[in-house]
Coordinates of C-alpha atoms and ligand atoms in Angstrom, one line a residue:
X1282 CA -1.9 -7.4 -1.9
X1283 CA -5.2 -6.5 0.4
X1284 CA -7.5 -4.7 -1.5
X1285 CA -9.9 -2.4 0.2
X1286 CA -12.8 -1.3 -2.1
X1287 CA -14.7 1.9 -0.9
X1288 CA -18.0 3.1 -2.7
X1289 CA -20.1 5.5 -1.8
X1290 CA -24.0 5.9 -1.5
X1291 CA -27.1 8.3 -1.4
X1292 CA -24.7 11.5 -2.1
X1293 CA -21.0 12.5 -2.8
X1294 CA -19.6 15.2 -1.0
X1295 CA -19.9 12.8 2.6
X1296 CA -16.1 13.4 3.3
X1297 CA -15.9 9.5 2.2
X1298 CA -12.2 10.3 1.8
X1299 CA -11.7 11.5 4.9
X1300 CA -13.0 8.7 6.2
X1301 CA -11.3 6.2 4.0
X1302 CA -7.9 8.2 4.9
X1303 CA -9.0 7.5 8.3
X1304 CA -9.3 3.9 8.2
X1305 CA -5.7 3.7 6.1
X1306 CA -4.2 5.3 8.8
X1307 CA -5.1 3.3 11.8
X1308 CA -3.7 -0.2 9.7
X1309 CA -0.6 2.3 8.8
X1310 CA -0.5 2.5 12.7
X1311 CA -0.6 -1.6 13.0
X1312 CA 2.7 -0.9 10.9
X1313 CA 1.4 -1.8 7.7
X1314 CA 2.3 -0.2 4.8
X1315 CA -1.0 1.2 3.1
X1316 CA -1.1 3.4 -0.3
X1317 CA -4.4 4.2 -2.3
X1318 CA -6.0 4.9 -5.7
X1319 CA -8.9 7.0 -6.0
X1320 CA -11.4 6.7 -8.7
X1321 CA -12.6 9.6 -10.3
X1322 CA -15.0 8.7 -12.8
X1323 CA -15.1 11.5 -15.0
X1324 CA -13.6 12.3 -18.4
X1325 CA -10.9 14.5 -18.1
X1326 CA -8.3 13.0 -18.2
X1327 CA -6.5 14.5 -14.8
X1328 CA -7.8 17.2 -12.5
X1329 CA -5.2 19.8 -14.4
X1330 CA -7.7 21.7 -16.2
X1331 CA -10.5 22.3 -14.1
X1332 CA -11.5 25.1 -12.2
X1333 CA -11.3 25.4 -8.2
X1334 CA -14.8 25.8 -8.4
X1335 CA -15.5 22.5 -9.3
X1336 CA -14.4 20.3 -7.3
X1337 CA -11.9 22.3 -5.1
X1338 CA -8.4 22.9 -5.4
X1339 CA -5.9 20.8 -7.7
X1340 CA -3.6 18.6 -5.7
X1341 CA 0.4 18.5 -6.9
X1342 CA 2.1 15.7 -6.9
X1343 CA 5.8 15.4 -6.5
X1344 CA 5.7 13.1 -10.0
X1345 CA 3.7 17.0 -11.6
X1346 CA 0.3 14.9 -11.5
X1347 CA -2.9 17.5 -11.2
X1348 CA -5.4 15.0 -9.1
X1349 CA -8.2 15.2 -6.8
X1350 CA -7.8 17.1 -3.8
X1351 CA -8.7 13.7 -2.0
X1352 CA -5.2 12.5 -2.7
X1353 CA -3.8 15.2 -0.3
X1354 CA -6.1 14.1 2.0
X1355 CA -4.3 10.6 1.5
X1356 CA -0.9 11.7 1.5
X1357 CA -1.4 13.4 4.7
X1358 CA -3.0 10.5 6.2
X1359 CA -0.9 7.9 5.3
X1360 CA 2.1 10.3 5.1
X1361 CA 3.4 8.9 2.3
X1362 CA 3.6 10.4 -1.3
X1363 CA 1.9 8.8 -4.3
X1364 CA 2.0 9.9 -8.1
X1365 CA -0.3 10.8 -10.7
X1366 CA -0.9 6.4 -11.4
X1367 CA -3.0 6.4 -7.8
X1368 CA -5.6 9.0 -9.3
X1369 CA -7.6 6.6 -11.8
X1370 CA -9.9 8.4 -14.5
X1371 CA -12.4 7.3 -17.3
X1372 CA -10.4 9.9 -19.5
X1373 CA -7.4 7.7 -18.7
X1374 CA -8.4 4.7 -19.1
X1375 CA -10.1 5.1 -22.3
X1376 CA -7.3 6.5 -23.5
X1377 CA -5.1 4.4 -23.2
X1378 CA -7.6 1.6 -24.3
X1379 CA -8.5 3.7 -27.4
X1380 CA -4.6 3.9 -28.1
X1381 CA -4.3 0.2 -27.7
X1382 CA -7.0 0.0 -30.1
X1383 CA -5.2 1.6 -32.7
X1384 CA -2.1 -0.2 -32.5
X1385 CA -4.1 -3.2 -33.4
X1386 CA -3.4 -4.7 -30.1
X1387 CA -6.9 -6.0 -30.1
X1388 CA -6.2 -8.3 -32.7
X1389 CA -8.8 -7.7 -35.1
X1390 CA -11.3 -8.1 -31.8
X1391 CA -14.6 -5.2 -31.2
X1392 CA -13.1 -3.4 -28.0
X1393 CA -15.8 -3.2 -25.5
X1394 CA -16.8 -1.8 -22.1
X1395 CA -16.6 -5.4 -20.8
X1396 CA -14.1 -6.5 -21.0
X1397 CA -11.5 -4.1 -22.2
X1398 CA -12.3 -1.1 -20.5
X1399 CA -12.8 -3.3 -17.0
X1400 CA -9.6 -5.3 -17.9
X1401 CA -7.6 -2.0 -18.2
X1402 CA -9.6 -0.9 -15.1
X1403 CA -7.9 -3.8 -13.3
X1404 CA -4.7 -3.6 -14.9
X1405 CA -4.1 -0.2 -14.0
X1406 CA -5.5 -0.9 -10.0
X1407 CA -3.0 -3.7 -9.7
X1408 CA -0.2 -2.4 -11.2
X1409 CA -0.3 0.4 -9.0
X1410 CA -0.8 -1.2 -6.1
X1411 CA 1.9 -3.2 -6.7
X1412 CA 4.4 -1.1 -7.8
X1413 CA 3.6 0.8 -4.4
X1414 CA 5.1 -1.9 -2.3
X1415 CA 2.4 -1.4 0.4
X1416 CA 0.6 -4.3 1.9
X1417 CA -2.8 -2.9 1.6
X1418 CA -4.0 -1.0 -0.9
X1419 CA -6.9 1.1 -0.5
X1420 CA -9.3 1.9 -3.7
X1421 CA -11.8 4.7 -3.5
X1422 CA -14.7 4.7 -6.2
X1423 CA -15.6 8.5 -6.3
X1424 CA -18.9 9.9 -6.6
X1425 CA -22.5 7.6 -5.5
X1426 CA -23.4 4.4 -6.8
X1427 CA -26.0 4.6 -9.3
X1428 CA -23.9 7.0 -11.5
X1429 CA -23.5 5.9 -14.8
X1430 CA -19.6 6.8 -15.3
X1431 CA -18.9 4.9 -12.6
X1432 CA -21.0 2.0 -13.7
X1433 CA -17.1 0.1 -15.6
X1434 CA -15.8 0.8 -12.4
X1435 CA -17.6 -1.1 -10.4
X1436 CA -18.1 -3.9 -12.5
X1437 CA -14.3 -4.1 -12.5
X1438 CA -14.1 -4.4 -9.2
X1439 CA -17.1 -6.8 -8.9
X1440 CA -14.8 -8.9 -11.0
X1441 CA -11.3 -8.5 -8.9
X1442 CA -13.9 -9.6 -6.0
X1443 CA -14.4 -12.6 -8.0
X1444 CA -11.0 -13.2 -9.0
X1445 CA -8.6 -12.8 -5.4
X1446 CA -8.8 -14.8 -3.1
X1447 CA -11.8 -13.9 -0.4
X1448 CA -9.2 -13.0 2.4
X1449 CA -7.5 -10.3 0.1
X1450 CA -10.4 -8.4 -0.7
X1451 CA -12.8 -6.7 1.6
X1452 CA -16.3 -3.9 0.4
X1453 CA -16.7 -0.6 2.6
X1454 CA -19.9 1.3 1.8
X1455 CA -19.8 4.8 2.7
X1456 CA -22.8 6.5 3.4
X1457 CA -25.4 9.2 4.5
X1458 CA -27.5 9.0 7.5
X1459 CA -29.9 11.9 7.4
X1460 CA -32.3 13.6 10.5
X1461 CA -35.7 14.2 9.7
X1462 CA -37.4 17.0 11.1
X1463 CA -37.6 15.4 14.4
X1464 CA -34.0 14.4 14.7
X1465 CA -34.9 11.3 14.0
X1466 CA -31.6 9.4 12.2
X1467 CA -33.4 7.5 9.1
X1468 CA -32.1 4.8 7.7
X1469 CA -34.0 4.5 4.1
X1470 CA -31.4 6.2 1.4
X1471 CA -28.5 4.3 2.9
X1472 CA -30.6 0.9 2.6
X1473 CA -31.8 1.8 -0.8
X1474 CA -28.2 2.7 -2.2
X1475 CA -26.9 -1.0 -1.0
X1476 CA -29.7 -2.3 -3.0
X1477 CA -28.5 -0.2 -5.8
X1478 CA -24.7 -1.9 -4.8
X1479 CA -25.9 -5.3 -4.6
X1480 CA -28.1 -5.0 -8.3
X1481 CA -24.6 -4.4 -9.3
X1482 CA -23.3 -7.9 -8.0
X1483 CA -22.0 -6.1 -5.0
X1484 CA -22.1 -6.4 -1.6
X1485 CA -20.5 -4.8 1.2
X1486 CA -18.8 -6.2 4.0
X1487 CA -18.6 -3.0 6.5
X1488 CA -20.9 -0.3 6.6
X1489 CA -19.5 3.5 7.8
X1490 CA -22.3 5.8 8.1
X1491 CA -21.6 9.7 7.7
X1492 CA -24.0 11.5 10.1
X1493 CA -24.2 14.7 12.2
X1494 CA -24.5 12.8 15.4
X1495 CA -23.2 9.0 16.5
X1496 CA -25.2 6.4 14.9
X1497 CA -28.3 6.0 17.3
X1498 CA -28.7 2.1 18.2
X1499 CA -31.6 1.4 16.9
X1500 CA -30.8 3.0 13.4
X1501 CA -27.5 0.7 13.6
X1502 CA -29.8 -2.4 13.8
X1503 CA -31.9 -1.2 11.3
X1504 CA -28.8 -0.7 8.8
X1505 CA -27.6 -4.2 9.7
X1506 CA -30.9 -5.7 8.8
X1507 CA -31.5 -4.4 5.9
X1508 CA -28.0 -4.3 4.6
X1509 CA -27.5 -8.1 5.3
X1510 CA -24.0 -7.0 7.7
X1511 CA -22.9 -8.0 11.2
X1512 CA -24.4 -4.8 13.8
X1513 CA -20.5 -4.8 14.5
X1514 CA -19.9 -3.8 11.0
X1515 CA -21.6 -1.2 11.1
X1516 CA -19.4 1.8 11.6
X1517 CA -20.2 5.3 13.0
X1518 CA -18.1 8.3 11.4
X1519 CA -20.4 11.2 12.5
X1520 CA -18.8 14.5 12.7
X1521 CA -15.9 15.1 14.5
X1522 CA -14.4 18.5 15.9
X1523 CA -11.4 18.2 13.7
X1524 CA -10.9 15.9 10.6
X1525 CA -7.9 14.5 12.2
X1526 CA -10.1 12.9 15.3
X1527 CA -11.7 10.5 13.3
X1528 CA -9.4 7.9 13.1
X1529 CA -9.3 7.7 16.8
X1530 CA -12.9 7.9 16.7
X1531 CA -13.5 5.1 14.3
X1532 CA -10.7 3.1 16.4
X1533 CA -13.1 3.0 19.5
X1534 CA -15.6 1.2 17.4
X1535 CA -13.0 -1.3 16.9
X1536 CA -12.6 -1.8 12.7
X1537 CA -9.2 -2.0 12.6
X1538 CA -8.6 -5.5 14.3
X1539 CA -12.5 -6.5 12.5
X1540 CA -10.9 -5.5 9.2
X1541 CA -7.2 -7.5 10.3
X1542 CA -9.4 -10.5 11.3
X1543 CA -10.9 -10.0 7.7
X1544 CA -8.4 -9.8 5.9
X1545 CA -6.1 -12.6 7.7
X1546 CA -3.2 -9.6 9.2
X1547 CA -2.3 -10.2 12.8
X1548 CA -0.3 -7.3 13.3
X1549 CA 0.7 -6.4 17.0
X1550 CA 2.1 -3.3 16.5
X1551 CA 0.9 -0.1 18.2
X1552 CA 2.3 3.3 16.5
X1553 CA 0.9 6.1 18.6
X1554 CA 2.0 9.0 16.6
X1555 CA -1.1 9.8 15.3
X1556 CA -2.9 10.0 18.6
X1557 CA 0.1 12.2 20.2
X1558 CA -0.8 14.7 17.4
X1559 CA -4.1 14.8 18.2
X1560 CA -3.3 15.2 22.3
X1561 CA -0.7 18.4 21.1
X1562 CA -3.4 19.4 18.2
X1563 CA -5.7 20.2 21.5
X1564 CA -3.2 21.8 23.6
X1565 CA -4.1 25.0 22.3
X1566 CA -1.6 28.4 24.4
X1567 CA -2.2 30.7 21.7
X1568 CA -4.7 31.6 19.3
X1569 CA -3.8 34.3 16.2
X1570 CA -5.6 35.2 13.2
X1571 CA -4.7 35.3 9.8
X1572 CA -6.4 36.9 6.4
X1573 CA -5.6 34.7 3.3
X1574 CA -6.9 37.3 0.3
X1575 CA -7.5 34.9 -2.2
X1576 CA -10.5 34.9 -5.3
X1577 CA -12.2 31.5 -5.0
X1578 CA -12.9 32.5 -1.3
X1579 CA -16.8 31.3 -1.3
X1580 CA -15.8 27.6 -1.8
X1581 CA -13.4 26.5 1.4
X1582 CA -12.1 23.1 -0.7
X1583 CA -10.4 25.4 -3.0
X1584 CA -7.5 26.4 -0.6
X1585 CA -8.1 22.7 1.2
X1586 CA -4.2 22.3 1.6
X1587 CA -3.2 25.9 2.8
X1588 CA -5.9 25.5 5.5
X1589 CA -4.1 22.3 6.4
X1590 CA -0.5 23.4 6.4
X1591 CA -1.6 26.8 8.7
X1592 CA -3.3 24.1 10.9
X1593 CA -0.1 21.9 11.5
X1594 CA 2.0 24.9 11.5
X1595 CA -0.3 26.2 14.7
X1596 CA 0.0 22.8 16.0
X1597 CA 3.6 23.3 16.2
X1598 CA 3.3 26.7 17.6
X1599 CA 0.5 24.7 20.3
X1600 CA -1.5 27.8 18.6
X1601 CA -5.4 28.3 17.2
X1602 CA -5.0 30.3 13.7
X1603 CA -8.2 31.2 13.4
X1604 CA -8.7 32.0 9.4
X1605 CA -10.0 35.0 7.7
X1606 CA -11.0 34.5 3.5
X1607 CA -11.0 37.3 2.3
X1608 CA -12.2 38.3 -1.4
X1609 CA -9.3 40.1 -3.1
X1610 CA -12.3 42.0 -5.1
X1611 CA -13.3 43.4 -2.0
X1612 CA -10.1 45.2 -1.4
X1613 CA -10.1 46.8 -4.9
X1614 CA -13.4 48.5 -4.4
X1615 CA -12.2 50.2 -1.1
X1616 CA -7.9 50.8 -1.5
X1617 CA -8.5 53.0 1.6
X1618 CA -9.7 50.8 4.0
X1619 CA -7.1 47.8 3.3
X1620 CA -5.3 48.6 6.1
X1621 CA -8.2 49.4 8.7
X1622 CA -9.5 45.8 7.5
X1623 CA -6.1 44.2 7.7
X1624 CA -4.5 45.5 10.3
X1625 CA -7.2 43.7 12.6
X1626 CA -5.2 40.6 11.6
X1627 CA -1.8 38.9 12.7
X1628 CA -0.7 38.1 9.4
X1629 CA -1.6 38.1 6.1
X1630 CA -1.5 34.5 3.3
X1631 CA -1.8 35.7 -0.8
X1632 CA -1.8 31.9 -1.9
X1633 CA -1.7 30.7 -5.7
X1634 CA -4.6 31.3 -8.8
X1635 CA -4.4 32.1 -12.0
X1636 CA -5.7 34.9 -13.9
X1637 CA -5.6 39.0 -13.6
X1638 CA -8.8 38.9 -11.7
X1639 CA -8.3 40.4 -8.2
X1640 CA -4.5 40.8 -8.4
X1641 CA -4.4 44.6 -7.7
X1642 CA -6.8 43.4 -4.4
X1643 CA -4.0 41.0 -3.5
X1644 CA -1.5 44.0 -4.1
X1645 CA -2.8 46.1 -2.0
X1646 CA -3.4 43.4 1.0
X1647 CA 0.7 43.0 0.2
X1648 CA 1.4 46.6 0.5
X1649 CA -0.3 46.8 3.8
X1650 CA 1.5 43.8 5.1
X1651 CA 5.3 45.2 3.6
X1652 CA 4.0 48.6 5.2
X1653 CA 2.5 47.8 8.3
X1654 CA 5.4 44.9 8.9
X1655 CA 2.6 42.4 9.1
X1656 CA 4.1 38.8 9.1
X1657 CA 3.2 37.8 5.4
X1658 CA 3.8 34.4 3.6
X1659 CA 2.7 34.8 -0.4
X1660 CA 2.7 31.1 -2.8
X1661 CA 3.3 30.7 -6.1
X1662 CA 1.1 33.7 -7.9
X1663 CA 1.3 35.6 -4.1
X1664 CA 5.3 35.5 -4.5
X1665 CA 4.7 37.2 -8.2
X1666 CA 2.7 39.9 -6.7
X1667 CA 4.4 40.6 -3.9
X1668 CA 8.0 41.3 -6.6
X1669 CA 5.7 42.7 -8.9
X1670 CA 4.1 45.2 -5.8
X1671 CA 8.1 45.4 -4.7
X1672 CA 9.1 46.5 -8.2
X1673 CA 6.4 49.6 -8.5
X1674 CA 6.3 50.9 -4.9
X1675 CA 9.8 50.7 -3.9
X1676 CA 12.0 50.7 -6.9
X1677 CA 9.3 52.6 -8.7
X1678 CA 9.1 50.7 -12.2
X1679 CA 5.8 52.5 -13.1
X1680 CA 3.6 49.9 -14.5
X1681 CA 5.3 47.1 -13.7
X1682 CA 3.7 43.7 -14.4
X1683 CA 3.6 40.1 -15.1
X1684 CA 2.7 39.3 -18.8
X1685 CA 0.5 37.0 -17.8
X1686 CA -1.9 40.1 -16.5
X1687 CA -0.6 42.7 -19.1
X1688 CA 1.3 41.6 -22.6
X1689 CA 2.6 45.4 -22.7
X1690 CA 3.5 46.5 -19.6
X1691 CA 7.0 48.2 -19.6
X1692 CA 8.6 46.2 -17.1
X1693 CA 7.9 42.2 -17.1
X1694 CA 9.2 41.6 -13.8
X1695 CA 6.9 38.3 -14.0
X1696 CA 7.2 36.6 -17.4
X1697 CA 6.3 33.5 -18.8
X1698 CA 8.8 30.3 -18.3
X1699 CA 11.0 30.2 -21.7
X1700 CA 9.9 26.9 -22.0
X1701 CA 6.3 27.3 -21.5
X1702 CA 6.5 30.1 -25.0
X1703 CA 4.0 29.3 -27.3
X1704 CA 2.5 26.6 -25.8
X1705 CA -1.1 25.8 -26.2
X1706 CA -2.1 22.9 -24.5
X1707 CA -3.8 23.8 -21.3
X1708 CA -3.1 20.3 -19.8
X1709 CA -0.2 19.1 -17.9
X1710 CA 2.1 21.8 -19.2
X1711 CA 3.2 23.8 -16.5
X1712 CA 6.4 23.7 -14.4
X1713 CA 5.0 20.7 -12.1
X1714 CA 5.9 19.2 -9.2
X1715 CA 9.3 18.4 -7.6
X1716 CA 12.2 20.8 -8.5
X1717 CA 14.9 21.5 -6.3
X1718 CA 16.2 24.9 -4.8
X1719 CA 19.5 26.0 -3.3
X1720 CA 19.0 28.3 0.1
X1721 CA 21.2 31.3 0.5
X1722 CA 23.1 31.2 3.7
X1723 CA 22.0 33.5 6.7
X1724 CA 18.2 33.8 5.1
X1725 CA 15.2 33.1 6.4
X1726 CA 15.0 30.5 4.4
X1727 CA 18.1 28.8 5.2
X1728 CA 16.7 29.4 9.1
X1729 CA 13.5 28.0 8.4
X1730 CA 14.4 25.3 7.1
X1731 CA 17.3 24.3 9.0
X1732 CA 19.0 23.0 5.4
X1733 CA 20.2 24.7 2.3
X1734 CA 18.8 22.2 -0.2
X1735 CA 14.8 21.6 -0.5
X1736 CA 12.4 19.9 -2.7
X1737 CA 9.3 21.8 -3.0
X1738 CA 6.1 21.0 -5.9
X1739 CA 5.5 23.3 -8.3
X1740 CA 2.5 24.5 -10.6
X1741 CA 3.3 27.4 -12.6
X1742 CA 3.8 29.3 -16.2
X1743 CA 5.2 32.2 -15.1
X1744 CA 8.2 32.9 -13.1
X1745 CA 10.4 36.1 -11.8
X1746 CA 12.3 37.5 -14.7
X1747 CA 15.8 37.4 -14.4
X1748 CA 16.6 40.7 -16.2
X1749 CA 15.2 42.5 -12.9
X1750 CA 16.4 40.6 -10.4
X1751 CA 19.7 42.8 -9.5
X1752 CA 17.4 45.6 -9.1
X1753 CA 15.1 44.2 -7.0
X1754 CA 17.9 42.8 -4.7
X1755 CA 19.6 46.2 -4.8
X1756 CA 16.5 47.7 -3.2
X1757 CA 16.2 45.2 -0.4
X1758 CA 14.4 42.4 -1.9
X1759 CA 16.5 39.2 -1.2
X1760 CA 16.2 36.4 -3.3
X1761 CA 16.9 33.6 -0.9
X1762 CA 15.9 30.2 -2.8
X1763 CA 16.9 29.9 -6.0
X1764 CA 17.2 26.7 -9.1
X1765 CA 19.9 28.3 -11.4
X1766 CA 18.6 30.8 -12.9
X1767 CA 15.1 30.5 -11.5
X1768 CA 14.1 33.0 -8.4
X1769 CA 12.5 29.9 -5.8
X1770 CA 12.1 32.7 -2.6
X1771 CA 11.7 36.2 -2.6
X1772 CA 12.2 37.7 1.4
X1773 CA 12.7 40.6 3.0
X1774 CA 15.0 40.5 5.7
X1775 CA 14.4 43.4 7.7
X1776 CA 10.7 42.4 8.4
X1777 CA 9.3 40.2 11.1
X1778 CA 8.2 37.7 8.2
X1779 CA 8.2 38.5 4.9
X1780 CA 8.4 35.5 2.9
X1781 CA 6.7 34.3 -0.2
X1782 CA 7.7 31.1 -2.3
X1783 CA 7.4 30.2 -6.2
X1784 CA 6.9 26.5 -5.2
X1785 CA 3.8 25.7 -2.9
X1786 CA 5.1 24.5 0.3
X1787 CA 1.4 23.6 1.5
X1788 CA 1.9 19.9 -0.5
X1789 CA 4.5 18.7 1.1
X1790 CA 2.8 19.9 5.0
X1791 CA 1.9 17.1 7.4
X1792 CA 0.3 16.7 11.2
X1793 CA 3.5 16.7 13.0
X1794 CA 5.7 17.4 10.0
X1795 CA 4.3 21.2 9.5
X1796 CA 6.0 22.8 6.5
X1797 CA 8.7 25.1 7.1
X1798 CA 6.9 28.1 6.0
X1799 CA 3.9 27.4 7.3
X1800 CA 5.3 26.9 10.9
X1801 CA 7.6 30.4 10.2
X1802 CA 4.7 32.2 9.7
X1803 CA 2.7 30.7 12.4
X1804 CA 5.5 31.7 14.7
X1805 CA 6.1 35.1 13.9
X1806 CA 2.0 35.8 13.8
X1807 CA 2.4 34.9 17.5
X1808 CA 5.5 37.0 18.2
X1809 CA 3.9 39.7 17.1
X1810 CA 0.7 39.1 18.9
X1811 CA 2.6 39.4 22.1
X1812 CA 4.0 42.7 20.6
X1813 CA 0.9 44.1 20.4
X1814 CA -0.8 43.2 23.5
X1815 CA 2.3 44.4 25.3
X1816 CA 1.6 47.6 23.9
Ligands
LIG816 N1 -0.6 32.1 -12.6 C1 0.7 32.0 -12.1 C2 1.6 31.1 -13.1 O1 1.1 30.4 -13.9 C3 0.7 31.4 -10.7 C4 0.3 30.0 -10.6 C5 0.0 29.6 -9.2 O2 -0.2 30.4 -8.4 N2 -0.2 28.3 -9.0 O3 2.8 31.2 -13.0

């Protein structure tokens, strides 16, 4: 197994897995197989119960793992699929030590950070990697050197360094490269945080500095001197129009074949998929624009995936969908001008969340879009609303409801999972990740998909109550997906696109793979852009 180790310096938030994701992909395009484990040096024990807000939206896996939002970035990289094993955190890893501990596994021993939390460290990284099958496995330390939870960490890699073979193991150091007022690149934080990295025993073989601009010469040869690296070695990942550029960009620097050298690969394969995305990504006919009405609309990370699968689904389309947040609150404090904000829009995205707050907003922004026949594509909670809005404006249950937003309401057309009854843990409890659904025949479901089986990810408590769902259908709701006795898909077929999913489709969206619904919607929005300019 190649090991590469990625830490970070001066500041997190760099896009250092972007960058990493970047790399991975251009030795995936050798034809090596490459998987990844990020490092996420907090305490909870997965990313399950934490709030958007904190470090952006939760990432499903198709194992039910809640990780870091870096780990979509990963899988859409390396198109591949990991589990919840490739997100590593200090919540895990002293669990499972403290667990140990109490079996007596210790032997009678004092369990310590070194070298039982390290040797667990290690454990876990090469058991993963191994169990992926991929030849090179990439390992990201999160946050900035110089943090104290990640201090274990990286004295468990300093010892891995120690203990493979040199050729198997290889350092990248991530980091900032500021302007001064002048616009003047300087150079000091990133030399200070390898100083930090080496008073750990470290010392990095590449440098990749995040800047605005390309890495001006002279602050290259400054970084080189003072980090003790080969000019060569040090690699500029300044800002690129789209994230998906940057592996070709960090190509033209030639790493790749420096890191294969490195490393001892000599692959001679060329896989050019990746750069043919790019080519169509720019090949831009059309350009729409959508509204996603959503509540954690001031912090872009928290809807990171959606974002991505509209992007590959306009790619498909060779469209720009230009994207509208909108803050659901807004809509509740002004019911009559929904549709004289909406209507400016080609389509309208209700995605997931969790809690009453702004649901009527997102109601309303569904009414307008069932009203107005606006294309409309609603996720996991947007699918609840849009039965629940179904329910009380066209077969008129007054008051209808999901009981996650109202314990009383007279007709729980959204009600919790029988399973999920009475349970009080908050983490890892949901329905989660891959389920299956069966597609009805002649929906546009079964169209969009071009299948009648799928495997979507999941995240949810509550679900569409079966009691109503006759009603519903009998009043021109279809439900088009379905698990048994579980409603998958709701759609109405009369509409240009009316489609909204229990599962989250954005997940399992790639470059050049663009999820089904995404790509539906994408399509319709410019269908009926035409329609309207013909007008
Ligand atoms: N809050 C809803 C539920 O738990 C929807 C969840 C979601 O949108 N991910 O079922």
């Amino acid at each position: 197994m190649k090991y590469i180790v990625v830490t970070g310096g001066v500041m997190s938030g760099l896009g250092k897995g972007i960058t990493i994701a970047s790399i991975g992909r251009n030795l995936k395009n050798k034809g090596y197989k490459v998987t990844s484990i990020k490092i996420d040096p907090y305490i909870n024990i997965d990313a399950g119960t934490m709030s958007p807000y904190q470090h952006g939206e939760v990432f499903v896996l198709k194992d039910g793992g809640e990780v870091d939002l870096d780990l979509g970035n990963y899988e859409r990289f390396l198109d591949t699929e990991l589990t919840r094993d490739h997100n590593l955190t200090t919540g895990k890893v002293y669990q499972e030590v403290i667990a140990k501990e109490r079996r007596g596994d210790y032997l009678g021993k004092t369990v310590q950070i070194i070298p039982h939390i390290t040797n667990e460290i290690k454990n876990k990284i090469r058991k993963v990697a191994a169990r992926s099958g991929a030849d090179i496995c990439l390992v990201e330390i999160g946050g900035t050197v110089g943090d104290i939870e990640s201090m274990p960490f990286l004295e468990a890699v300093r010892q891995m360094h120690r203990e493979e073979p040199p050729e198997n193991i290889v350092f990248i150091h991530v980091t900032l490269v500021m302007e001064d007022l002048q616009g003047e690149q300087k150079t000091k934080p990133s030399q200070h945080s390898v100083k930090e990295l080496r008073a750990l025993g470290l010392s990095p073989d590449v440098i990749v500095t995040r800047s605005r601009t390309p890495l001006q010469e002279s602050a290259k040869e400054k970084i080189a001197l003072f980090c003790d690296v080969s000019q060569e070695l040090v690699i500029s990942a300044h800002d690129a129009d789209d994230i998906y550029e940057v592996p070709l960009e960090i190509e033209k620097q030639g790493l790749t074949t420096k890191l294969m050298q490195r490393l001892q690969l000599n692959s001679e394969v060329e896989d050019e998929g990746w750069k043919n995305m790019v080519v169509r990504m720019k090949e831009v006919k059309e350009e729409v624009d959508l509204a996603i009405v959503g509540k954690y609309t001031n912090l872009e990370d928290s809807y990171l995936s959606i974002l991505e699968a509209v992007k590959h689904g306009g790619i498909e389309n060779a469209c720009r969908v230009n994207i509208n947040m909108i803050e659901a609150e807004v809509l509740e404090n002004d019911p009559a001008g929904v549709d004289k904000l909406l209507l400016q829009y080609d389509g309208v995205l209700i995605p997931g969340g969790f809690g009453g707050r702004g649901t009527e907003g997102k109601m309303l922004a569904i009414k307008c879009a069932r009203e107005n026949n606006l294309p409309f594509l609603g996720i996991c909670l947007g699918m609840q609303l849009a039965v629940i809005e179904f329910a009380r404006d066209v077969v008129k249950l007054d008051g209808a409801n999901s009981t996650e937003f109202d314990e009383d309401t007279p007709y729980p057309v959204i009600d919790i999972l029988p399973e999920q009854s009475g349970v009080a843990d908050m983490g890892g409890t949901m329905r989660l990740g891959d389920y299956e659904a069966i597609l009805k025949e002649g929906s546009i479901a079964a169209d969009i998909y071009g299948t009648s089986y799928i495997v979507e990810r999941h995240r949810h408590r509550y679900e569409v109550n079966p009691e109503f769902v006759d009603r519903l259908e009998s009043f021109g709701m279809v439900f088009s997906g379905k698990n048994k006795n579980r409603m998958e898909i709701a759609e109405i077929p009369d509409k240009r696109f009316f489609f909204a999913s229990q599962f989250h489709p954005e997940f399992r969206s790639r470059p050049g793979r663009p999820s089904p619904p995404f790509k539906g919607l994408v399509k319709a929005m410019c269908k009926y852009r035409k329609e309207k300019e013909r007008q």
